[in-house]
Amino acid sequence: MSIHVRSEKLSQRVSGLSLIEGHLNKSLNAILLPYSGKYFRNSQISKQKFFEECLSLDLSETSHSFLAERCKLNFHKDMRSSVEYGLELVFGWISEDIILAVIKDLGISVELAGEDRAREFLQPNEIGTTSDFLIKIDGIARPLEIVFAWNNHWKNTDKWDLRDSKFRHLVKKGQESLCLGVELPGFQGFLIDMKNDKELFIQRINPAWGNKSCYTLSGMQKRLRNIDVVLKELS
């Protein structure tokens, strides 16, 4: 018996992944293939099969219980249920894997670098703010953070929000990150060097995140461009 997760927001995420798959010519089946034969730590749950269930929003009882138990992280999940939070993590991982494959196809040296690079649901003391990728441009290694917006959020709000802890890590002196943004379904994006633009962010309280502190960059509409153009700028 499977449990169908009913959520308009998560349905949009799945639709968005299908759009990415088509636009960037990257098969989701091919993206999930490297997870074949791999299992989540301290479990018998296959990562490949689990990710396939997540993409259908139909979870077996075992997978549903696993997700509910591993994602009981109140500080991080905000107003979401544990299952919703876990599914958003999974969709984020798959999105990153697609972008990673595209960047590699451009002939750029890049590798996963975040704490969740092994695609495990982390305990609170394991969760960090390390950038998603490490990329080499002209022989110089730079951290690269990948961020996604759904339902044209940046275009509609003209803003990009970052959690306080994430922002502080991205602008750490001498280790400033490049940030690659991908917005769906409009397939626009941006490439921002935090070394140059960190002073443009304004600190504020974000009600949508349970009144947690965040840093906001305004004027995003002027920064958004076709994602294909933005990706080529990396090379």
CSV table of C-alpha atoms in Angstrom, one decimal:
chain,number,residue,atom,x,y,z
A,1,MET,CA,0.0,0.0,0.0
A,2,SER,CA,1.3,3.4,-0.9
A,3,ILE,CA,0.6,6.8,0.6
A,4,HIS,CA,0.0,9.6,-1.8
A,5,VAL,CA,1.4,13.0,-0.6
A,6,ARG,CA,-1.2,15.6,-1.4
A,7,SER,CA,0.5,19.0,-1.7
A,8,GLU,CA,0.1,21.6,-4.4
A,9,LYS,CA,3.6,23.0,-3.6
A,10,LEU,CA,5.2,19.6,-3.9
A,11,SER,CA,3.3,18.9,-7.1
A,12,GLN,CA,4.8,22.1,-8.5
A,13,ARG,CA,8.3,20.9,-7.5
A,14,VAL,CA,7.8,17.6,-9.4
A,15,SER,CA,6.5,19.5,-12.5
A,16,GLY,CA,9.5,21.8,-12.2
A,17,LEU,CA,11.9,18.9,-12.3
A,18,SER,CA,10.1,17.5,-15.4
A,19,LEU,CA,10.6,20.9,-17.0
A,20,ILE,CA,14.3,21.0,-16.1
A,21,GLU,CA,14.7,17.5,-17.5
A,22,GLY,CA,13.2,18.5,-20.8
A,23,HIS,CA,14.8,22.0,-21.1
A,24,LEU,CA,18.3,20.9,-20.2
A,25,ASN,CA,18.1,17.5,-21.9
A,26,LYS,CA,18.9,15.5,-18.8
A,27,SER,CA,16.9,12.3,-18.2
A,28,LEU,CA,15.8,11.9,-14.6
A,29,ASN,CA,16.2,8.2,-15.0
A,30,ALA,CA,19.8,8.8,-15.9
A,31,ILE,CA,20.3,11.2,-13.0
A,32,LEU,CA,19.0,8.5,-10.5
A,33,LEU,CA,21.0,5.6,-12.0
A,34,PRO,CA,24.2,6.3,-10.0
A,35,TYR,CA,22.1,5.7,-6.8
A,36,SER,CA,21.5,2.1,-7.9
A,37,GLY,CA,22.7,-0.3,-5.2
A,38,LYS,CA,23.1,2.4,-2.6
A,39,TYR,CA,21.2,2.6,0.6
A,40,PHE,CA,20.6,5.2,3.2
A,41,ARG,CA,22.8,4.7,6.2
A,42,ASN,CA,21.5,2.4,8.9
A,43,SER,CA,18.7,1.3,6.7
A,44,GLN,CA,17.7,-1.1,4.0
A,45,ILE,CA,16.1,1.6,1.9
A,46,SER,CA,17.4,1.8,-1.7
A,47,LYS,CA,18.2,5.4,-2.6
A,48,GLN,CA,17.2,4.9,-6.3
A,49,LYS,CA,13.9,3.3,-5.5
A,50,PHE,CA,13.2,5.9,-2.7
A,51,PHE,CA,13.9,8.8,-5.0
A,52,GLU,CA,11.6,7.3,-7.7
A,53,GLU,CA,8.8,7.1,-5.1
A,54,CYS,CA,9.4,10.7,-4.1
A,55,LEU,CA,9.1,11.9,-7.7
A,56,SER,CA,5.7,10.1,-8.0
A,57,LEU,CA,4.6,11.5,-4.6
A,58,ASP,CA,3.5,8.0,-3.8
A,59,LEU,CA,5.5,6.6,-0.9
A,60,SER,CA,5.4,3.1,0.5
A,61,GLU,CA,4.5,2.9,4.1
A,62,THR,CA,8.2,2.1,4.9
A,63,SER,CA,9.4,5.1,3.0
A,64,HIS,CA,6.8,7.4,4.5
A,65,SER,CA,7.8,6.3,8.0
A,66,PHE,CA,11.5,6.6,7.2
A,67,LEU,CA,11.0,10.2,6.0
A,68,ALA,CA,8.8,11.2,8.9
A,69,GLU,CA,11.4,9.8,11.4
A,70,ARG,CA,14.6,11.2,9.8
A,71,CYS,CA,13.2,14.7,9.1
A,72,LYS,CA,11.9,15.6,12.6
A,73,LEU,CA,13.9,18.9,12.5
A,74,ASN,CA,11.6,21.6,13.8
A,75,PHE,CA,14.1,24.5,13.4
A,76,HIS,CA,14.8,23.7,9.8
A,77,LYS,CA,11.4,22.6,8.5
A,78,ASP,CA,9.5,25.7,9.6
A,79,MET,CA,5.8,25.3,8.9
A,80,ARG,CA,6.2,22.1,6.8
A,81,SER,CA,5.5,18.6,8.0
A,82,SER,CA,8.5,16.3,8.4
A,83,VAL,CA,7.5,14.5,5.2
A,84,GLU,CA,7.1,17.7,3.2
A,85,TYR,CA,10.4,18.9,4.4
A,86,GLY,CA,12.1,15.7,3.5
A,87,LEU,CA,10.6,15.6,0.0
A,88,GLU,CA,11.8,19.2,-0.6
A,89,LEU,CA,15.3,18.1,0.4
A,90,VAL,CA,15.1,15.2,-2.1
A,91,PHE,CA,13.9,17.4,-4.9
A,92,GLY,CA,16.7,19.9,-4.1
A,93,TRP,CA,19.3,17.1,-4.3
A,94,ILE,CA,17.9,15.9,-7.7
A,95,SER,CA,17.9,19.5,-9.0
A,96,GLU,CA,21.5,19.9,-8.0
A,97,ASP,CA,22.4,16.6,-9.6
A,98,ILE,CA,20.9,17.8,-12.9
A,99,ILE,CA,22.8,21.1,-12.8
A,100,LEU,CA,26.0,19.3,-11.8
A,101,ALA,CA,25.6,17.1,-15.0
A,102,VAL,CA,25.0,20.2,-17.2
A,103,ILE,CA,28.1,22.0,-15.8
A,104,LYS,CA,30.2,19.0,-16.4
A,105,ASP,CA,29.0,18.8,-20.0
A,106,LEU,CA,30.3,22.3,-20.4
A,107,GLY,CA,33.8,21.0,-19.7
A,108,ILE,CA,34.0,22.6,-16.3
A,109,SER,CA,35.7,20.9,-13.4
A,110,VAL,CA,33.1,20.7,-10.6
A,111,GLU,CA,32.2,18.4,-7.7
A,112,LEU,CA,29.7,18.2,-4.9
A,113,ALA,CA,30.9,19.8,-1.7
A,114,GLY,CA,28.0,20.4,0.7
A,115,GLU,CA,27.4,18.4,3.9
A,116,ASP,CA,24.6,16.5,2.1
A,117,ARG,CA,26.8,15.5,-0.8
A,118,ALA,CA,26.3,11.9,0.1
A,119,ARG,CA,22.5,12.4,-0.1
A,120,GLU,CA,21.8,11.5,3.5
A,121,PHE,CA,19.2,13.0,5.8
A,122,LEU,CA,21.4,14.7,8.4
A,123,GLN,CA,21.1,15.1,12.1
A,124,PRO,CA,21.0,18.7,13.5
A,125,ASN,CA,24.7,18.6,14.5
A,126,GLU,CA,25.7,17.5,10.9
A,127,ILE,CA,23.8,20.2,9.1
A,128,GLY,CA,26.0,23.0,7.8
A,129,THR,CA,26.2,25.9,5.4
A,130,THR,CA,29.0,24.7,3.0
A,131,SER,CA,28.3,25.7,-0.6
A,132,ASP,CA,26.8,22.9,-2.8
A,133,PHE,CA,29.6,22.7,-5.3
A,134,LEU,CA,33.3,23.4,-5.7
A,135,ILE,CA,34.1,24.7,-9.2
A,136,LYS,CA,37.4,25.5,-10.9
A,137,ILE,CA,37.4,28.6,-13.2
A,138,ASP,CA,40.7,29.4,-14.9
A,139,GLY,CA,42.4,27.0,-12.5
A,140,ILE,CA,41.1,28.8,-9.4
A,141,ALA,CA,38.7,26.9,-7.1
A,142,ARG,CA,35.6,28.7,-6.0
A,143,PRO,CA,32.6,27.6,-3.9
A,144,LEU,CA,29.4,27.5,-6.0
A,145,GLU,CA,26.0,27.7,-4.4
A,146,ILE,CA,22.9,26.5,-6.4
A,147,VAL,CA,19.6,28.1,-5.6
A,148,PHE,CA,16.2,27.4,-7.1
A,149,ALA,CA,13.0,29.4,-7.2
A,150,TRP,CA,9.6,27.9,-8.1
A,151,ASN,CA,6.6,29.5,-9.6
A,152,ASN,CA,8.7,32.5,-10.8
A,153,HIS,CA,9.1,33.6,-7.2
A,154,TRP,CA,12.1,36.0,-7.8
A,155,LYS,CA,10.4,37.6,-10.8
A,156,ASN,CA,7.1,38.1,-8.9
A,157,THR,CA,8.6,39.3,-5.7
A,158,ASP,CA,11.7,41.1,-7.1
A,159,LYS,CA,13.6,39.7,-4.2
A,160,TRP,CA,16.0,36.9,-3.2
A,161,ASP,CA,16.1,35.7,0.4
A,162,LEU,CA,18.9,33.9,2.1
A,163,ARG,CA,18.9,32.4,5.6
A,164,ASP,CA,21.1,34.3,8.0
A,165,SER,CA,23.6,31.4,8.6
A,166,LYS,CA,23.8,30.6,4.9
A,167,PHE,CA,24.4,34.3,3.9
A,168,ARG,CA,27.2,34.6,6.5
A,169,HIS,CA,28.9,31.5,5.1
A,170,LEU,CA,28.6,32.6,1.5
A,171,VAL,CA,30.3,35.9,2.2
A,172,LYS,CA,33.1,34.6,4.5
A,173,LYS,CA,36.1,36.7,3.7
A,174,GLY,CA,38.5,35.1,1.3
A,175,GLN,CA,36.0,32.3,0.6
A,176,GLU,CA,33.1,34.1,-1.0
A,177,SER,CA,30.8,32.0,-3.2
A,178,LEU,CA,29.5,32.3,-6.6
A,179,CYS,CA,25.7,31.8,-6.6
A,180,LEU,CA,23.9,30.3,-9.5
A,181,GLY,CA,20.1,30.8,-9.5
A,182,VAL,CA,17.6,28.9,-11.5
A,183,GLU,CA,13.9,30.0,-11.6
A,184,LEU,CA,11.0,27.9,-12.9
A,185,PRO,CA,8.9,27.7,-15.0
A,186,GLY,CA,10.3,30.7,-16.8
A,187,PHE,CA,13.8,29.2,-17.1
A,188,GLN,CA,15.5,32.4,-16.1
A,189,GLY,CA,18.4,32.7,-13.7
A,190,PHE,CA,21.4,34.6,-12.4
A,191,LEU,CA,25.1,34.3,-11.6
A,192,ILE,CA,26.1,36.5,-8.6
A,193,ASP,CA,29.6,36.7,-7.1
A,194,MET,CA,29.2,37.4,-3.4
A,195,LYS,CA,32.6,38.9,-3.4
A,196,ASN,CA,31.2,41.8,-5.3
A,197,ASP,CA,27.6,42.0,-4.3
A,198,LYS,CA,27.4,41.1,-0.6
A,199,GLU,CA,27.0,44.7,0.5
A,200,LEU,CA,23.7,44.9,-1.5
A,201,PHE,CA,21.9,42.5,0.8
A,202,ILE,CA,19.7,43.9,3.6
A,203,GLN,CA,19.1,42.0,6.9
A,204,ARG,CA,15.4,41.6,7.8
A,205,ILE,CA,12.9,39.3,9.7
A,206,ASN,CA,11.1,36.9,7.3
A,207,PRO,CA,7.6,36.0,8.5
A,208,ALA,CA,7.4,33.2,5.9
A,209,TRP,CA,10.3,31.5,7.7
A,210,GLY,CA,8.8,31.8,11.2
A,211,ASN,CA,10.2,35.3,11.7
A,212,LYS,CA,13.8,34.0,11.4
A,213,SER,CA,16.5,36.5,10.3
A,214,CYS,CA,17.4,36.6,6.6
A,215,TYR,CA,19.3,38.6,4.1
A,216,THR,CA,17.4,40.0,1.1
A,217,LEU,CA,18.7,41.2,-2.3
A,218,SER,CA,16.1,43.4,-4.1
A,219,GLY,CA,16.0,44.2,-7.8
A,220,MET,CA,16.0,40.6,-9.0
A,221,GLN,CA,13.9,41.3,-12.1
A,222,LYS,CA,16.8,43.2,-13.6
A,223,ARG,CA,19.3,40.4,-12.8
A,224,LEU,CA,17.3,37.5,-14.3
A,225,ARG,CA,18.3,36.3,-17.7
A,226,ASN,CA,17.8,33.2,-19.9
A,227,ILE,CA,19.2,30.2,-17.9
A,228,ASP,CA,21.1,28.9,-21.0
A,229,VAL,CA,23.0,32.2,-21.2
A,230,VAL,CA,23.7,32.2,-17.4
A,231,LEU,CA,25.1,28.6,-17.5
A,232,LYS,CA,27.5,29.4,-20.3
A,233,GLU,CA,28.9,32.3,-18.3
A,234,LEU,CA,30.4,29.7,-15.9
A,235,SER,CA,32.8,28.6,-18.7
